[in-house]
């Protein structure tokens, strides 16, 4: 057996035990649900206040970049579909250290995102029950979703399917109602609703281009989780068919759910009516004078937050198991329960997400902004590793060292380079924003922790730490 075959056998052993319990409809809906989250439902309120109608352009621009990232990931996934894919590709094309850093950073991203979603869910509960403390709601949701993730991947997939179905149906319904208000003039907003709202109140860039660009970090946060289909690769029934289909439908999801929804909402209600901390969807229906509809929308955005938190628990458990299988995390995190779920890894992730409950107790008004910026920074690192891995993979294919993928990205590595420079630009914007700069401080501290961890790993198991990548072996 060649060295490469030995490595691939080790990879298969690392994944052995997972149940391929995610069907096509579930993977498709997980992909759709990943593009609709709390970043749109709640975070868009603050970004509308900062950028006005130009936020639509920011979502469209970021959407193009996200599509480049996902096509790069898609090419890698069809070259080698594995669970924990981001860390695996970084390990293969950049070396063991980058696999270690990417795996743990993606885990951090989802752990922190879980905190954001718990915070958002608690805020939504306050819409109906203002007397309930945010931390109580956050803790309740954390415990319930933890129980769901311990049962089986099929239960996770089914729950996520219906969570996503609610979100998709609701957004399409909101767009249809909004178009009805614009064309038929019903509701309290019917007399004032007009597409001219997009430019009549200070123009498309009412606060300047600079203010609009500063919203890109929040916009990118809204797209976190689109890469979740990569984590499902190891548990999908037919990844060769389901993954390309899920990725290729991304552009229309962005056009409909982000660009389309914002165009309609900002046409029905002028942008100056929105504010931070309030879902623009809930606020829009409140302005229409349809309180029952506003309550329904609030339920939908609550569902979106719980959906994302549910996905976070799923992905963090798998990423920790991948790290443990490669000797980059304690071995006990690599164990599967009798129900074939990485229960120990999920439990550790839930314990970290519990910090979000504490933040909701200590600083409820700041909790969302703090954890959003940290999650965005971690997500940007993950996307960068996908892009760099893709660029290295394309070089290996051109040189004849690796087989071509059955799902090549359009333009080869050119689009990956464009997306990479864009993500670097967004990182610079984060550094310039005093409120978001905290994420870079946290990132620096995280880098120190990972550096210490890697040093300890090399001392304990130097052969594992210096193991060659597949690309090197070829």
XYZ file of C-alpha atoms in Angstrom:
474
model
C 0.000 0.000 0.000
C 1.390 3.439 -0.958
C 1.845 6.260 1.521
C -1.099 8.125 0.010
C -3.318 5.068 0.295
C -2.244 4.634 3.878
C -3.153 8.233 4.593
C -6.522 7.838 2.914
C -7.192 4.683 4.918
C -6.437 6.633 8.060
C -8.904 9.276 6.964
C -11.608 6.661 6.393
C -10.937 5.223 9.818
C -11.280 8.646 11.339
C -14.740 8.986 9.820
C -15.846 5.407 10.528
C -18.926 5.240 12.682
C -20.843 8.217 11.309
C -24.302 7.464 10.035
C -25.001 8.725 6.509
C -28.416 9.837 7.632
C -28.823 13.145 5.785
C -30.962 12.801 2.679
C -31.032 15.077 -0.350
C -33.969 17.185 0.837
C -32.313 17.706 4.222
C -28.959 18.749 2.755
C -30.736 21.116 0.357
C -32.735 22.691 3.152
C -29.694 22.931 5.449
C -27.931 24.790 2.647
C -30.890 27.136 2.188
C -31.279 27.642 5.932
C -27.587 28.425 6.232
C -28.148 31.446 4.001
C -30.934 32.789 6.201
C -29.956 33.593 9.750
C -29.954 36.064 12.565
C -27.497 38.305 10.710
C -30.313 39.154 8.292
C -33.259 38.991 10.659
C -31.746 41.022 13.515
C -28.363 42.426 12.448
C -29.815 44.082 9.334
C -31.625 46.609 11.535
C -28.405 48.229 12.743
C -26.854 48.063 9.272
C -29.859 49.748 7.654
C -29.509 52.593 10.176
C -25.831 52.969 9.184
C -25.975 52.496 5.422
C -29.561 53.138 4.341
C -30.646 51.570 1.019
C -27.019 50.990 -0.012
C -27.082 47.977 2.309
C -28.805 46.164 -0.571
C -25.686 46.682 -2.701
C -23.450 45.508 0.153
C -25.407 42.259 0.433
C -25.224 41.766 -3.333
C -21.465 42.405 -3.412
C -20.805 40.109 -0.466
C -23.107 37.518 -2.046
C -20.921 37.353 -5.151
C -17.857 36.765 -2.961
C -19.673 34.079 -0.982
C -20.543 32.303 -4.214
C -16.853 32.334 -5.203
C -15.984 30.809 -1.825
C -18.661 28.138 -2.104
C -17.651 27.127 -5.622
C -14.054 26.795 -4.414
C -15.300 24.649 -1.530
C -17.496 22.654 -3.907
C -14.526 21.759 -6.099
C -12.635 20.535 -3.032
C -15.635 18.612 -1.697
C -16.077 16.665 -4.918
C -12.341 15.991 -5.040
C -12.538 14.473 -1.529
C -15.849 14.645 0.416
C -15.024 14.374 4.124
C -16.570 15.495 7.373
C -14.572 18.316 8.953
C -13.657 19.349 5.417
C -12.204 22.800 6.069
C -9.594 21.533 8.509
C -8.882 18.509 6.314
C -8.192 20.640 3.229
C -6.040 23.092 5.189
C -4.140 20.101 6.595
C -3.652 18.627 3.129
C -2.657 21.717 1.172
C -1.073 23.970 3.805
C 0.248 21.540 6.381
C -0.739 20.061 9.771
C -0.404 23.359 11.641
C -3.000 25.085 9.449
C -5.331 22.114 9.769
C -5.010 22.378 13.533
C -5.652 26.143 13.553
C -8.539 25.981 11.058
C -10.311 23.166 12.873
C -10.164 24.879 16.235
C -11.026 28.297 14.778
C -14.075 26.924 12.962
C -15.120 25.346 16.232
C -14.698 28.759 17.911
C -16.744 30.422 15.170
C -19.700 28.149 15.734
C -19.401 28.219 19.514
C -19.496 32.013 19.406
C -22.225 32.030 16.752
C -24.241 29.841 19.091
C -23.916 32.583 21.697
C -25.178 35.129 19.159
C -28.164 33.035 18.248
C -29.052 32.429 21.897
C -28.851 36.179 22.477
C -31.053 36.894 19.457
C -33.567 34.227 20.503
C -33.773 35.777 23.960
C -34.377 39.215 22.410
C -37.199 37.793 20.290
C -38.830 36.219 23.352
C -38.859 39.693 24.950
C -41.204 40.795 22.163
C -43.943 38.704 23.802
C -42.653 38.485 27.370
C -40.678 41.639 28.195
C -40.535 40.663 31.848
C -38.529 37.473 31.217
C -34.756 38.076 31.675
C -32.722 37.410 28.522
C -30.442 34.931 30.271
C -33.367 32.723 31.317
C -34.606 32.363 27.725
C -31.067 31.781 26.445
C -30.420 29.024 29.000
C -33.715 27.286 28.233
C -33.028 27.154 24.495
C -29.464 25.960 25.089
C -30.626 22.967 27.132
C -33.404 21.967 24.697
C -31.200 22.068 21.585
C -28.456 20.166 23.390
C -30.915 17.332 23.966
C -31.948 17.305 20.288
C -28.342 17.019 19.088
C -27.644 14.042 21.321
C -30.385 11.913 19.745
C -29.205 11.258 16.155
C -28.125 12.960 12.943
C -31.491 12.024 11.388
C -33.346 13.939 14.104
C -30.992 16.893 13.636
C -31.537 16.808 9.867
C -35.305 16.574 10.202
C -35.484 19.414 12.740
C -33.226 21.568 10.578
C -35.355 20.760 7.527
C -38.485 22.124 9.199
C -36.668 25.083 10.763
C -35.447 26.036 7.303
C -38.838 25.380 5.735
C -40.406 27.877 8.152
C -37.778 30.504 7.299
C -38.046 30.044 3.550
C -41.845 30.050 3.520
C -41.995 33.089 5.777
C -39.562 35.201 3.757
C -41.338 34.382 0.513
C -44.626 35.272 2.215
C -43.180 38.561 3.490
C -41.962 39.453 0.015
C -45.373 38.693 -1.488
C -47.167 40.784 1.172
C -44.696 43.619 0.661
C -45.249 43.555 -3.085
C -48.985 43.604 -2.411
C -48.606 46.721 -0.256
C -46.575 48.395 -3.023
C -48.925 47.512 -5.864
C -52.358 47.392 -4.208
C -51.815 49.943 -1.445
C -53.432 48.021 1.427
C -52.396 48.299 5.123
C -51.388 51.430 7.056
C -48.223 51.705 4.962
C -50.079 51.498 1.656
C -50.374 55.276 1.149
C -46.667 55.943 1.693
C -45.034 52.787 0.343
C -42.998 53.451 -2.803
C -39.925 52.132 -4.541
C -38.649 55.735 -4.489
C -37.867 55.220 -0.775
C -34.686 53.610 -2.048
C -33.288 56.977 -3.175
C -35.581 59.778 -1.941
C -34.233 60.064 1.622
C -30.615 61.024 1.162
C -29.947 58.854 -1.883
C -28.661 55.307 -2.041
C -25.675 56.281 0.145
C -27.244 58.682 2.683
C -24.321 58.442 5.115
C -21.582 58.171 2.515
C -19.821 55.267 0.833
C -17.501 54.867 3.814
C -20.370 54.161 6.207
C -21.802 51.659 3.770
C -18.504 49.802 3.459
C -18.239 49.633 7.248
C -21.372 47.465 7.277
C -19.596 44.737 5.286
C -18.418 43.028 8.456
C -22.028 42.683 9.635
C -23.097 41.630 6.149
C -20.442 38.900 6.070
C -21.673 37.703 9.457
C -25.109 37.259 7.919
C -23.600 34.788 5.460
C -21.869 32.658 8.094
C -23.106 29.052 7.877
C -23.418 28.841 4.094
C -20.330 26.615 4.285
C -22.157 24.183 6.584
C -22.828 21.877 3.620
C -19.113 21.087 3.762
C -19.495 19.700 7.266
C -22.415 17.505 6.155
C -20.295 15.848 3.439
C -19.338 12.913 5.635
C -22.960 12.182 6.544
C -24.710 12.860 3.229
C -26.224 9.887 1.436
C -25.043 10.980 -2.018
C -22.582 13.894 -1.761
C -21.673 13.745 -5.489
C -25.223 14.846 -6.389
C -26.511 16.738 -3.372
C -23.527 19.027 -2.725
C -23.227 20.561 -6.252
C -26.975 21.144 -6.343
C -26.908 22.823 -2.930
C -24.027 25.106 -3.948
C -25.361 26.013 -7.395
C -28.656 27.217 -5.925
C -26.812 29.733 -3.713
C -27.073 32.723 -6.132
C -30.874 32.640 -6.329
C -31.096 32.204 -2.554
C -29.031 35.357 -2.104
C -31.065 37.261 -4.715
C -34.404 36.276 -3.191
C -33.762 36.085 0.539
C -31.314 38.959 0.969
C -31.443 41.388 -1.942
C -35.116 40.805 -2.782
C -36.334 40.896 0.817
C -34.440 44.126 1.591
C -35.595 45.828 -1.610
C -39.226 45.125 -0.692
C -38.911 46.088 2.989
C -37.046 49.347 2.276
C -39.617 50.224 -0.383
C -42.532 49.665 1.970
C -40.951 51.523 4.921
C -38.303 54.214 4.501
C -34.901 53.311 5.915
C -34.925 56.023 8.625
C -37.635 54.091 10.495
C -35.331 51.188 11.365
C -33.003 50.960 14.346
C -30.462 48.714 16.016
C -31.723 45.847 18.172
C -35.044 45.526 16.323
C -35.653 43.096 13.482
C -36.425 45.118 10.322
C -38.952 42.457 9.328
C -40.863 42.771 12.603
C -40.624 46.577 12.455
C -41.885 46.667 8.861
C -45.010 44.679 9.665
C -45.538 46.816 12.747
C -45.494 49.922 10.506
C -48.003 48.275 8.205
C -50.383 48.064 11.127
C -50.595 44.298 10.996
C -49.671 43.375 14.585
C -50.630 39.725 14.205
C -48.299 39.485 11.207
C -45.524 41.133 13.234
C -45.971 38.477 15.901
C -45.787 35.731 13.284
C -42.624 37.245 11.840
C -41.145 37.392 15.328
C -41.831 33.672 15.672
C -40.102 33.082 12.342
C -36.978 35.001 13.304
C -36.946 33.144 16.622
C -37.010 29.921 14.603
C -34.105 31.208 12.498
C -32.003 31.857 15.579
C -32.729 28.427 17.043
C -31.983 26.835 13.664
C -28.547 28.419 13.518
C -27.760 27.468 17.115
C -28.858 23.913 16.337
C -26.484 23.855 13.349
C -23.709 25.221 15.545
C -23.998 22.339 17.968
C -23.992 19.885 15.061
C -20.905 21.312 13.357
C -18.798 21.905 16.467
C -19.214 18.315 17.599
C -18.059 17.020 14.192
C -15.120 19.416 14.026
C -13.896 18.404 17.489
C -14.128 14.746 16.502
C -12.091 15.439 13.361
C -9.445 17.193 15.463
C -9.367 14.336 17.977
C -9.054 11.772 15.152
C -5.958 13.611 13.942
C -4.419 13.782 17.396
C -5.067 17.538 17.627
C -7.606 17.377 20.455
C -8.063 15.092 23.485
C -8.986 11.556 22.423
C -12.204 11.499 24.447
C -13.644 14.132 22.074
C -13.396 11.626 19.229
C -15.783 9.109 20.744
C -19.235 8.498 19.317
C -22.236 7.750 21.459
C -24.395 4.662 20.980
C -26.551 6.835 18.705
C -23.513 7.601 16.486
C -23.267 11.260 17.514
C -20.092 12.946 18.884
C -21.846 13.555 22.190
C -18.727 14.531 24.173
C -17.676 17.144 21.633
C -21.198 18.555 21.503
C -21.275 18.742 25.314
C -18.011 20.719 25.408
C -19.319 23.112 22.747
C -22.571 23.631 24.641
C -20.594 24.419 27.794
C -18.708 27.139 25.885
C -21.943 28.452 24.369
C -23.096 28.836 27.951
C -20.815 31.882 28.118
C -23.458 33.557 25.980
C -25.950 33.022 28.794
C -23.543 34.779 31.164
C -23.120 37.688 28.729
C -26.892 38.023 28.507
C -26.935 38.308 32.283
C -24.042 40.790 32.581
C -24.354 42.986 29.448
C -27.630 42.137 27.660
C -27.538 45.315 25.550
C -23.995 44.626 24.242
C -23.990 40.823 24.074
C -25.071 40.537 20.421
C -22.521 43.019 19.063
C -19.591 41.513 20.966
C -20.121 37.930 19.919
C -21.082 38.862 16.332
C -17.726 40.545 15.698
C -15.755 37.601 17.129
C -17.762 35.087 15.061
C -17.191 37.148 11.897
C -13.415 37.225 12.405
C -13.318 33.452 12.950
C -15.519 32.896 9.905
C -13.273 35.036 7.713
C -10.273 32.897 8.708
C -12.177 29.736 7.741
C -13.163 31.187 4.368
C -9.572 32.288 3.741
C -8.327 28.762 4.395
C -10.895 27.382 1.945
C -9.705 29.815 -0.721
C -5.981 29.268 -0.163
C -6.518 25.484 -0.109
C -8.394 25.756 -3.391
C -5.623 27.803 -4.977
C -3.053 25.217 -3.870
C -5.274 22.393 -5.111
C -5.636 24.000 -8.551
C -1.859 24.289 -8.792
C -1.514 20.575 -7.979
C -4.111 19.679 -10.624
C -2.393 21.760 -13.303
C 0.941 20.146 -12.366
C -0.628 16.701 -12.642
C -0.069 15.787 -8.988
C -3.781 15.469 -8.124
C -6.881 14.380 -10.061
C -9.312 17.022 -11.293
C -12.576 17.467 -9.401
C -15.885 16.646 -11.072
C -17.206 20.054 -9.964
C -14.583 22.630 -11.040
C -14.962 26.247 -9.971
C -15.557 28.661 -12.881
C -12.431 30.635 -13.711
C -10.143 28.250 -11.895
C -8.374 29.987 -9.021
C -8.954 33.547 -10.313
C -12.214 33.981 -8.398
C -10.561 32.559 -5.283
C -7.886 35.256 -5.456
C -10.566 37.954 -5.825
C -12.472 36.607 -2.825
C -9.281 36.346 -0.775
C -8.388 40.020 -1.316
C -11.968 40.999 -0.483
C -11.792 39.164 2.858
C -8.506 40.913 3.654
C -10.251 44.231 2.938
C -13.092 43.329 5.330
C -10.514 42.486 8.011
C -9.057 45.978 7.603
C -12.548 47.425 8.048
C -12.955 45.439 11.273
C -9.680 46.921 12.538
C -10.949 50.450 11.793
C -14.240 50.018 13.673
C -13.849 50.632 17.454
C -16.879 48.466 18.260
C -15.703 45.490 16.192
C -11.988 45.795 16.903
C -12.508 43.698 20.029
C -12.719 40.643 17.748
C -9.107 41.169 16.660
C -8.019 41.385 20.297
C -9.848 38.143 20.984
C -8.262 36.722 17.830
C -4.781 37.643 19.070
C -5.493 35.910 22.369
C -6.878 32.896 20.504
C -3.700 32.748 18.387
C -1.605 32.629 21.563
C -3.753 29.784 22.936
C -3.435 27.844 19.656
C 0.316 28.462 19.564
C 0.671 27.007 23.051
C -1.542 24.069 22.078
C 0.468 23.358 18.938
C 3.748 23.487 20.870
C 2.364 21.005 23.386
C 1.150 18.755 20.558
C 4.557 18.687 18.894
C 6.215 17.741 22.182
C 3.692 14.985 22.907
C 3.436 13.550 19.389
C 6.078 15.087 17.096
C 5.466 12.558 14.293
C 1.750 13.465 14.091
C 2.501 17.183 14.115
C 5.004 16.863 11.285
C 3.026 14.334 9.221
C 3.157 15.177 5.487
C 0.026 16.262 3.679
C -1.595 14.232 0.907
C -0.350 16.712 -1.657
C 3.220 16.321 -0.390
C 2.850 12.530 -0.426
C 1.900 12.644 -4.072
